[in-house]
Amino acid sequence: MGILLWIAMAATRAPNYKRFPIGFVCVFMIALVSKMLASNVVLKKGSVGDSIWAIILGCFIRNVMSFVTKSSILAPWLKVAQQTELYIAISLVLLCIDISVLRPLAPRALFVSWIDTPTLFIVVAYFGWKVLKIDTQTAIIMSGATFICGSSAAIALGASMGVPHKTEMPIAIISIFTIPSIIALPYVAKRMALSATVSGAWFGGCVDSTGAVIAAASIYGDHDAINTSAIVKMMQNVLIGPLSVIMAWAWSRYELQAAYKREEELLKRNENLDDAVVQEQALDDTAGEDSNTPSVKHPRNIHAPSKPKEKAYILLWKRFPKFVIGFIITAVLFNTTISDDAETRTRVNDFCFYVSEWFSTLSFVSIGMGLQLSDIKQNIRSLGKLVTLYIVAQMVDIIVTCVLAWTAFTYL
């Protein structure tokens, strides 16, 4: 796994790629310890998954190193292995969508996962921007992560808008605050006397990440709930690709329009300045003629040539989430080349999911390494706003998804 990543880093000539093996060993060992802690029988009862441990340990390593070296900059040999976007992209590509498994429940799963998700995503992002005064990009990332698929959606949306550095805090908040949902929702479902399929669809639609969904369904303790929750979450995961592409296109257009508007304002300001200079020159000339004194010539403002802008389609391609292509290719290959034998397909799918979860854990370690506690203290107000937005979004998601799951798996 590390060798293949090193080859990829060398092929793209990433900065300090020759030091990647050293840094990757460190990141991998943190991920390994995180998985060991998450699988501990005693600790597992608290529903603290490997993602939480990975963020905590990654953050701990980062801040200890900063304290020892008296520098907030991560060491180059470790920075090159902090490839959050690469790890999560590989994790998403390996989420093989098995059409034969999805087909029986697809219509109802679509109803639960696709009806409310895009609408609430837009509404809550607008709420965060307009009401809570969170910057637009961070509000979009937090909303997408809450309603779609946690860290995967956050990183995909951050990349599509060209702001991957704004994903770290939303992901950390979501990873921590998901724990109460994992523990509470199964017991709430039983108290409400919801059927196993309705409960599974509910978990799949409103719990953030795939691993957390399976954990919640496992606490509920019914095989049908586990299967239904996994299928609904898979259907919801499919939304990551289209929404990322749409966001890349929309944000690229927004940035281009903003750039053109800024240039027009600058040109207008310069033209007004030129007119003022001409008028002043005329007054000086008149005064010079009257007093027979030479007038002072004011140089005319010379416009610097504007930097040529990228075409919209070029900017879109740069922002386009490339994992979507890999995701589609993997799904096509899995459904066309793997035999129809159920056992074989299950083994291949389970193996891909196992490797996918490893890369996901590596991404959480990288996220933890990006969290500088001193920066968090300085931005405590922004942290409070993000937590508020997440709580509002999660409560809305829980209520709406419960209604949709009950409707879909009771009447459809």
Coordinates of C-alpha atoms in Angstrom, one line a residue:
M1 CA 0.0 0.0 0.0
G2 CA 2.8 2.4 1.0
I3 CA 4.9 1.5 -2.1
L4 CA 2.0 2.2 -4.5
L5 CA 1.4 5.5 -2.8
W6 CA 5.1 6.4 -3.1
I7 CA 5.0 5.6 -6.8
A8 CA 2.0 7.9 -7.1
M9 CA 3.8 10.7 -5.2
A10 CA 6.9 10.3 -7.4
A11 CA 4.9 10.3 -10.6
T12 CA 3.3 13.6 -9.7
R13 CA 6.6 15.0 -8.4
A14 CA 5.1 16.0 -5.1
P15 CA 7.4 18.2 -2.9
N16 CA 9.7 16.1 -0.7
Y17 CA 8.3 12.9 -2.2
K18 CA 11.7 11.1 -1.5
R19 CA 10.9 11.4 2.2
F20 CA 7.4 10.0 1.8
P21 CA 8.2 6.4 3.1
I22 CA 9.5 7.8 6.4
G23 CA 6.4 9.9 6.9
F24 CA 4.0 7.2 5.7
V25 CA 5.4 4.7 8.2
C26 CA 4.6 7.2 11.0
V27 CA 1.1 7.9 9.7
F28 CA 0.4 4.2 9.1
M29 CA 1.5 3.3 12.7
I30 CA -0.8 5.9 14.1
A31 CA -3.6 4.4 12.0
L32 CA -2.7 0.9 13.2
V33 CA -2.8 2.0 16.9
S34 CA -6.1 3.7 16.3
K35 CA -7.6 0.6 14.9
M36 CA -6.2 -1.5 17.8
L37 CA -7.8 0.9 20.3
A38 CA -11.1 0.9 18.5
S39 CA -11.2 -2.9 18.5
N40 CA -10.5 -3.1 22.2
V41 CA -13.4 -4.9 23.9
V42 CA -13.7 -2.4 26.8
L43 CA -13.2 0.8 24.7
K44 CA -15.5 -0.5 22.0
K45 CA -18.5 -0.3 24.4
G46 CA -18.2 3.5 24.2
S47 CA -18.7 3.4 20.4
V48 CA -15.5 5.4 19.9
G49 CA -14.4 4.3 16.4
D50 CA -10.9 4.4 14.9
S51 CA -11.7 7.7 13.2
I52 CA -11.9 9.4 16.6
W53 CA -8.7 7.8 17.9
A54 CA -6.9 8.7 14.6
I55 CA -7.9 12.4 14.9
I56 CA -6.9 12.5 18.6
L57 CA -3.5 10.7 18.1
G58 CA -2.7 12.7 14.9
C59 CA -3.5 16.0 16.8
F60 CA -1.4 14.9 19.8
I61 CA 1.6 14.1 17.6
R62 CA 1.3 17.4 15.7
N63 CA 1.1 19.5 18.8
V64 CA 3.8 17.6 20.7
M65 CA 6.1 18.1 17.7
S66 CA 5.2 21.8 17.6
F67 CA 6.0 22.2 21.3
V68 CA 9.3 20.4 21.0
T69 CA 10.5 22.2 17.8
K70 CA 9.0 25.5 18.8
S71 CA 7.5 25.7 15.3
S72 CA 3.9 25.5 14.1
I73 CA 5.0 24.1 10.8
L74 CA 4.9 20.3 10.3
A75 CA 8.2 18.7 9.5
P76 CA 8.7 18.2 5.7
W77 CA 9.1 14.4 6.1
L78 CA 5.8 14.2 7.8
K79 CA 4.0 16.9 5.8
V80 CA 4.5 14.9 2.6
A81 CA 2.6 12.0 4.1
Q82 CA -0.3 14.2 5.3
Q83 CA -2.2 13.5 2.1
T84 CA -5.8 13.8 3.4
E85 CA -7.4 14.3 0.0
L86 CA -5.5 11.4 -1.7
Y87 CA -6.3 8.9 1.1
I88 CA -10.0 9.8 1.1
A89 CA -10.2 9.7 -2.7
I90 CA -8.8 6.2 -2.8
S91 CA -11.2 5.2 0.0
L92 CA -14.2 6.5 -2.0
V93 CA -13.0 4.8 -5.2
L94 CA -12.9 1.5 -3.4
L95 CA -16.5 1.7 -2.3
C96 CA -17.7 -0.8 -4.9
I97 CA -21.4 -0.4 -5.6
D98 CA -23.0 -3.8 -6.1
I99 CA -26.1 -3.3 -8.2
S100 CA -27.4 -6.8 -7.4
V101 CA -27.5 -5.9 -3.7
L102 CA -29.0 -2.4 -4.2
R103 CA -31.7 -3.4 -6.7
P104 CA -34.3 -4.9 -4.3
L105 CA -34.3 -1.9 -2.0
A106 CA -33.2 0.8 -4.4
P107 CA -36.5 2.7 -4.9
R108 CA -37.1 3.0 -1.2
A109 CA -33.5 3.7 -0.4
L110 CA -33.5 6.4 -3.0
F111 CA -36.6 7.9 -1.4
V112 CA -34.9 8.1 2.0
S113 CA -31.5 9.3 0.9
W114 CA -32.1 11.5 -2.1
I115 CA -35.3 13.4 -1.4
D116 CA -34.2 15.5 1.6
T117 CA -30.4 15.4 1.3
P118 CA -29.9 18.0 -1.6
T119 CA -32.6 20.3 -0.3
L120 CA -31.5 20.3 3.3
F121 CA -27.9 20.6 2.2
I122 CA -28.7 23.9 0.5
V123 CA -31.0 25.3 3.2
V124 CA -28.6 24.6 6.1
A125 CA -25.6 25.9 4.2
Y126 CA -27.6 29.1 3.6
F127 CA -28.6 29.2 7.2
G128 CA -25.0 28.9 8.4
W129 CA -23.9 31.7 6.0
K130 CA -26.7 34.1 6.4
V131 CA -27.8 33.6 10.1
L132 CA -24.7 32.3 11.8
K133 CA -22.3 34.5 9.7
I134 CA -20.0 31.5 8.8
D135 CA -18.1 32.0 5.7
T136 CA -19.8 30.5 2.6
Q137 CA -17.3 27.7 1.9
T138 CA -17.1 26.4 5.5
A139 CA -20.9 26.5 5.8
I140 CA -21.2 24.4 2.6
I141 CA -18.6 21.9 3.8
M142 CA -20.2 21.5 7.2
S143 CA -23.7 21.1 5.7
G144 CA -22.5 18.6 3.1
A145 CA -20.6 16.6 5.6
T146 CA -23.7 16.4 7.9
F147 CA -26.2 15.5 5.3
I148 CA -24.2 13.2 3.0
C149 CA -21.3 11.2 4.3
G150 CA -19.2 12.9 6.9
S151 CA -15.5 13.4 6.1
S152 CA -15.8 12.0 2.6
A153 CA -18.3 14.6 1.6
A154 CA -16.4 17.4 3.4
I155 CA -13.1 16.6 1.7
A156 CA -14.7 16.2 -1.7
L157 CA -16.6 19.6 -1.4
G158 CA -13.5 21.3 0.0
A159 CA -11.5 20.1 -3.0
S160 CA -14.2 21.1 -5.5
M161 CA -14.1 24.7 -4.2
G162 CA -10.3 24.8 -3.9
V163 CA -10.2 25.1 -0.1
P164 CA -9.1 21.7 1.3
H165 CA -7.6 23.5 4.4
K166 CA -11.2 24.4 5.5
T167 CA -12.3 20.8 6.0
E168 CA -10.3 19.9 9.1
M169 CA -12.4 21.6 11.8
P170 CA -15.8 20.5 10.4
I171 CA -14.5 16.9 10.1
A172 CA -13.2 16.9 13.7
I173 CA -16.6 18.3 15.0
I174 CA -18.6 15.7 13.1
S175 CA -16.4 12.8 14.1
I176 CA -16.8 13.7 17.8
F177 CA -20.5 14.6 17.8
T178 CA -21.4 11.5 15.8
I179 CA -20.8 9.3 18.9
P180 CA -24.0 10.4 20.7
S181 CA -26.1 9.5 17.6
I182 CA -24.5 6.1 17.3
I183 CA -25.4 5.3 20.9
A184 CA -28.8 7.0 21.2
L185 CA -30.6 6.4 17.9
P186 CA -30.9 2.5 18.3
Y187 CA -32.5 2.9 21.7
V188 CA -34.8 5.7 20.5
A189 CA -35.8 3.5 17.5
K190 CA -36.7 0.6 19.9
R191 CA -38.7 3.0 22.2
M192 CA -40.6 4.2 19.2
A193 CA -41.3 0.6 18.2
L194 CA -39.9 1.1 14.7
S195 CA -39.4 -2.0 12.6
A196 CA -35.9 -3.2 11.8
T197 CA -36.0 -2.0 8.2
V198 CA -37.4 1.5 9.2
S199 CA -34.7 1.8 11.9
G200 CA -31.9 0.7 9.5
A201 CA -33.1 3.2 6.9
W202 CA -33.2 5.9 9.6
F203 CA -29.6 5.2 10.7
G204 CA -28.4 5.0 7.1
G205 CA -29.9 8.4 6.2
C206 CA -28.9 10.5 9.2
V207 CA -25.7 9.0 10.7
D208 CA -22.7 10.6 9.0
S209 CA -20.2 7.9 8.0
T210 CA -20.6 4.4 6.8
G211 CA -18.7 2.9 9.7
A212 CA -20.9 4.8 12.2
V213 CA -24.0 3.6 10.4
I214 CA -23.0 0.0 10.7
A215 CA -22.1 0.6 14.4
A216 CA -25.5 2.1 15.1
A217 CA -27.3 -0.8 13.3
S218 CA -25.2 -3.3 15.2
I219 CA -26.3 -1.8 18.5
Y220 CA -29.9 -2.1 17.4
G221 CA -29.1 -5.8 17.0
D222 CA -31.0 -7.0 13.9
H223 CA -29.5 -8.3 10.6
D224 CA -32.3 -6.6 8.5
A225 CA -31.4 -3.3 10.1
I226 CA -27.7 -3.7 9.3
N227 CA -28.5 -4.5 5.6
T228 CA -31.0 -1.7 5.1
S229 CA -28.8 0.9 6.8
A230 CA -25.8 -0.1 4.6
I231 CA -27.9 0.1 1.4
V232 CA -29.4 3.5 2.3
K233 CA -25.9 4.8 3.1
M234 CA -24.5 3.5 -0.1
M235 CA -27.2 5.2 -2.1
Q236 CA -26.5 8.4 -0.2
N237 CA -22.7 8.0 -0.8
V238 CA -23.5 8.1 -4.6
L239 CA -24.6 11.7 -4.1
I240 CA -21.0 12.8 -3.2
G241 CA -19.9 12.6 -6.9
P242 CA -22.7 14.6 -8.5
L243 CA -22.9 17.3 -5.8
S244 CA -19.1 17.7 -5.9
V245 CA -19.2 18.2 -9.7
I246 CA -22.1 20.6 -9.4
M247 CA -20.3 22.5 -6.7
A248 CA -17.1 22.7 -8.7
W249 CA -19.0 24.1 -11.7
A250 CA -21.0 26.5 -9.6
W251 CA -18.1 27.8 -7.5
S252 CA -15.9 28.2 -10.6
R253 CA -18.5 30.3 -12.3
Y254 CA -18.9 32.3 -9.1
E255 CA -15.2 33.0 -8.8
L256 CA -14.9 34.0 -12.5
Q257 CA -17.9 36.4 -12.2
A258 CA -16.4 37.8 -9.0
A259 CA -13.1 38.3 -10.8
Y260 CA -14.7 40.1 -13.7
K261 CA -16.7 42.3 -11.4
R262 CA -13.6 43.3 -9.5
E263 CA -11.7 44.1 -12.7
E264 CA -14.7 46.2 -13.9
E265 CA -14.7 48.1 -10.7
L266 CA -10.9 48.6 -10.9
L267 CA -11.1 49.9 -14.5
K268 CA -14.0 52.2 -13.5
R269 CA -12.0 53.6 -10.6
N270 CA -8.9 54.1 -12.8
E271 CA -11.1 55.9 -15.5
N272 CA -12.5 58.3 -12.8
L273 CA -8.9 58.9 -11.6
D274 CA -7.8 59.7 -15.2
D275 CA -10.7 62.1 -15.7
A276 CA -9.7 63.9 -12.5
V277 CA -6.1 64.1 -13.7
V278 CA -7.1 65.5 -17.0
Q279 CA -9.3 68.2 -15.3
E280 CA -6.4 69.1 -13.0
Q281 CA -4.1 69.3 -16.0
A282 CA -6.4 71.7 -17.8
L283 CA -6.7 73.9 -14.7
D284 CA -2.9 73.9 -14.3
D285 CA -2.4 74.8 -18.0
T286 CA -4.9 77.7 -17.6
A287 CA -3.1 78.9 -14.5
G288 CA 0.2 78.6 -16.2
E289 CA -0.9 80.7 -19.2
D290 CA -2.3 83.4 -16.8
S291 CA 0.8 83.6 -14.7
N292 CA 3.4 82.9 -17.5
T293 CA 4.8 80.1 -15.3
P294 CA 5.5 76.7 -16.6
S295 CA 2.8 74.2 -15.7
V296 CA 3.7 70.9 -14.0
K297 CA 2.8 67.9 -16.2
H298 CA 1.0 65.1 -14.4
P299 CA 1.7 61.7 -15.8
R300 CA -1.4 59.9 -16.9
N301 CA -2.3 56.8 -15.0
I302 CA -1.1 53.8 -17.0
H303 CA -3.2 50.6 -16.7
A304 CA -1.2 47.5 -16.0
P305 CA -2.2 44.7 -18.3
S306 CA -4.6 42.4 -16.5
K307 CA -3.6 38.9 -15.9
P308 CA -5.3 36.6 -18.4
K309 CA -8.0 34.6 -16.8
E310 CA -8.5 30.9 -17.1
K311 CA -11.4 29.7 -19.2
A312 CA -14.4 28.4 -17.2
Y313 CA -13.9 24.8 -18.4
I314 CA -10.2 24.8 -17.4
L315 CA -11.0 26.0 -14.0
L316 CA -13.8 23.4 -13.7
W317 CA -11.4 20.6 -14.7
K318 CA -8.9 21.8 -12.1
R319 CA -11.6 21.7 -9.4
F320 CA -13.4 18.6 -10.8
P321 CA -13.2 15.8 -8.1
K322 CA -11.2 13.2 -10.0
F323 CA -12.3 10.5 -7.7
V324 CA -15.7 10.5 -9.4
I325 CA -14.0 9.0 -12.5
G326 CA -12.4 6.3 -10.5
F327 CA -15.6 5.6 -8.6
I328 CA -17.5 5.1 -11.8
I329 CA -14.8 2.9 -13.3
T330 CA -14.6 0.7 -10.2
A331 CA -18.4 0.3 -10.1
V332 CA -18.5 -0.7 -13.8
L333 CA -15.7 -3.1 -13.4
F334 CA -17.1 -4.7 -10.3
N335 CA -20.6 -5.2 -11.8
T336 CA -19.3 -6.5 -15.2
T337 CA -16.2 -8.5 -14.5
I338 CA -16.9 -10.2 -11.1
S339 CA -18.8 -13.5 -11.5
D340 CA -22.5 -13.6 -10.4
D341 CA -21.6 -16.0 -7.6
A342 CA -22.9 -14.3 -4.4
E343 CA -20.1 -15.6 -2.3
T344 CA -17.4 -14.4 -4.7
R345 CA -19.0 -10.9 -5.0
T346 CA -19.3 -10.6 -1.2
R347 CA -15.6 -11.6 -0.7
V348 CA -14.4 -9.0 -3.3
N349 CA -16.7 -6.3 -1.9
D350 CA -15.7 -7.0 1.7
F351 CA -12.0 -6.9 0.7
C352 CA -12.4 -3.6 -1.1
F353 CA -14.4 -2.2 1.9
Y354 CA -11.6 -3.3 4.3
V355 CA -8.9 -1.6 2.3
S356 CA -11.2 1.5 1.8
E357 CA -11.6 1.7 5.6
W358 CA -7.8 1.7 6.0
F359 CA -7.4 4.6 3.7
S360 CA -10.2 6.4 5.5
T361 CA -8.3 6.0 8.8
L362 CA -5.2 7.3 7.2
S363 CA -7.1 10.4 6.1
F364 CA -8.4 10.9 9.7
V365 CA -4.8 10.7 11.0
S366 CA -3.9 13.4 8.4
I367 CA -6.8 15.5 9.6
G368 CA -5.7 15.3 13.2
M369 CA -2.2 16.4 12.1
G370 CA -3.7 19.5 10.6
L371 CA -5.3 20.6 13.9
Q372 CA -3.1 23.1 15.7
L373 CA -4.6 23.7 19.2
S374 CA -3.2 27.2 19.4
D375 CA -5.1 28.1 16.2
I376 CA -8.3 26.6 17.7
K377 CA -8.0 28.7 20.8
Q378 CA -7.7 31.9 18.7
N379 CA -10.8 30.9 16.7
I380 CA -13.0 29.7 19.5
R381 CA -15.9 31.9 18.3
S382 CA -15.8 30.3 14.9
L383 CA -15.7 26.9 16.6
G384 CA -18.9 27.7 18.5
K385 CA -20.7 28.7 15.4
L386 CA -19.7 25.5 13.6
V387 CA -20.9 23.4 16.5
T388 CA -24.2 25.2 16.5
L389 CA -24.6 24.7 12.8
Y390 CA -23.9 21.0 13.1
I391 CA -26.3 20.5 16.0
V392 CA -29.1 22.3 14.1
A393 CA -28.4 20.4 10.9
Q394 CA -28.2 17.0 12.7
M395 CA -31.5 17.6 14.6
V396 CA -33.3 18.5 11.3
D397 CA -31.7 15.5 9.6
I398 CA -32.8 13.1 12.3
I399 CA -36.4 14.3 12.3
V400 CA -36.8 14.5 8.5
T401 CA -35.1 11.2 7.8
C402 CA -37.1 9.4 10.4
V403 CA -40.3 10.5 8.7
L404 CA -39.0 9.6 5.2
A405 CA -37.8 6.2 6.4
W406 CA -41.1 5.4 8.1
T407 CA -43.0 6.4 5.0
A408 CA -40.8 4.5 2.6
F409 CA -40.6 1.2 4.5
T410 CA -44.2 1.2 5.7
Y411 CA -46.2 2.4 2.7
L412 CA -44.1 2.0 -0.4

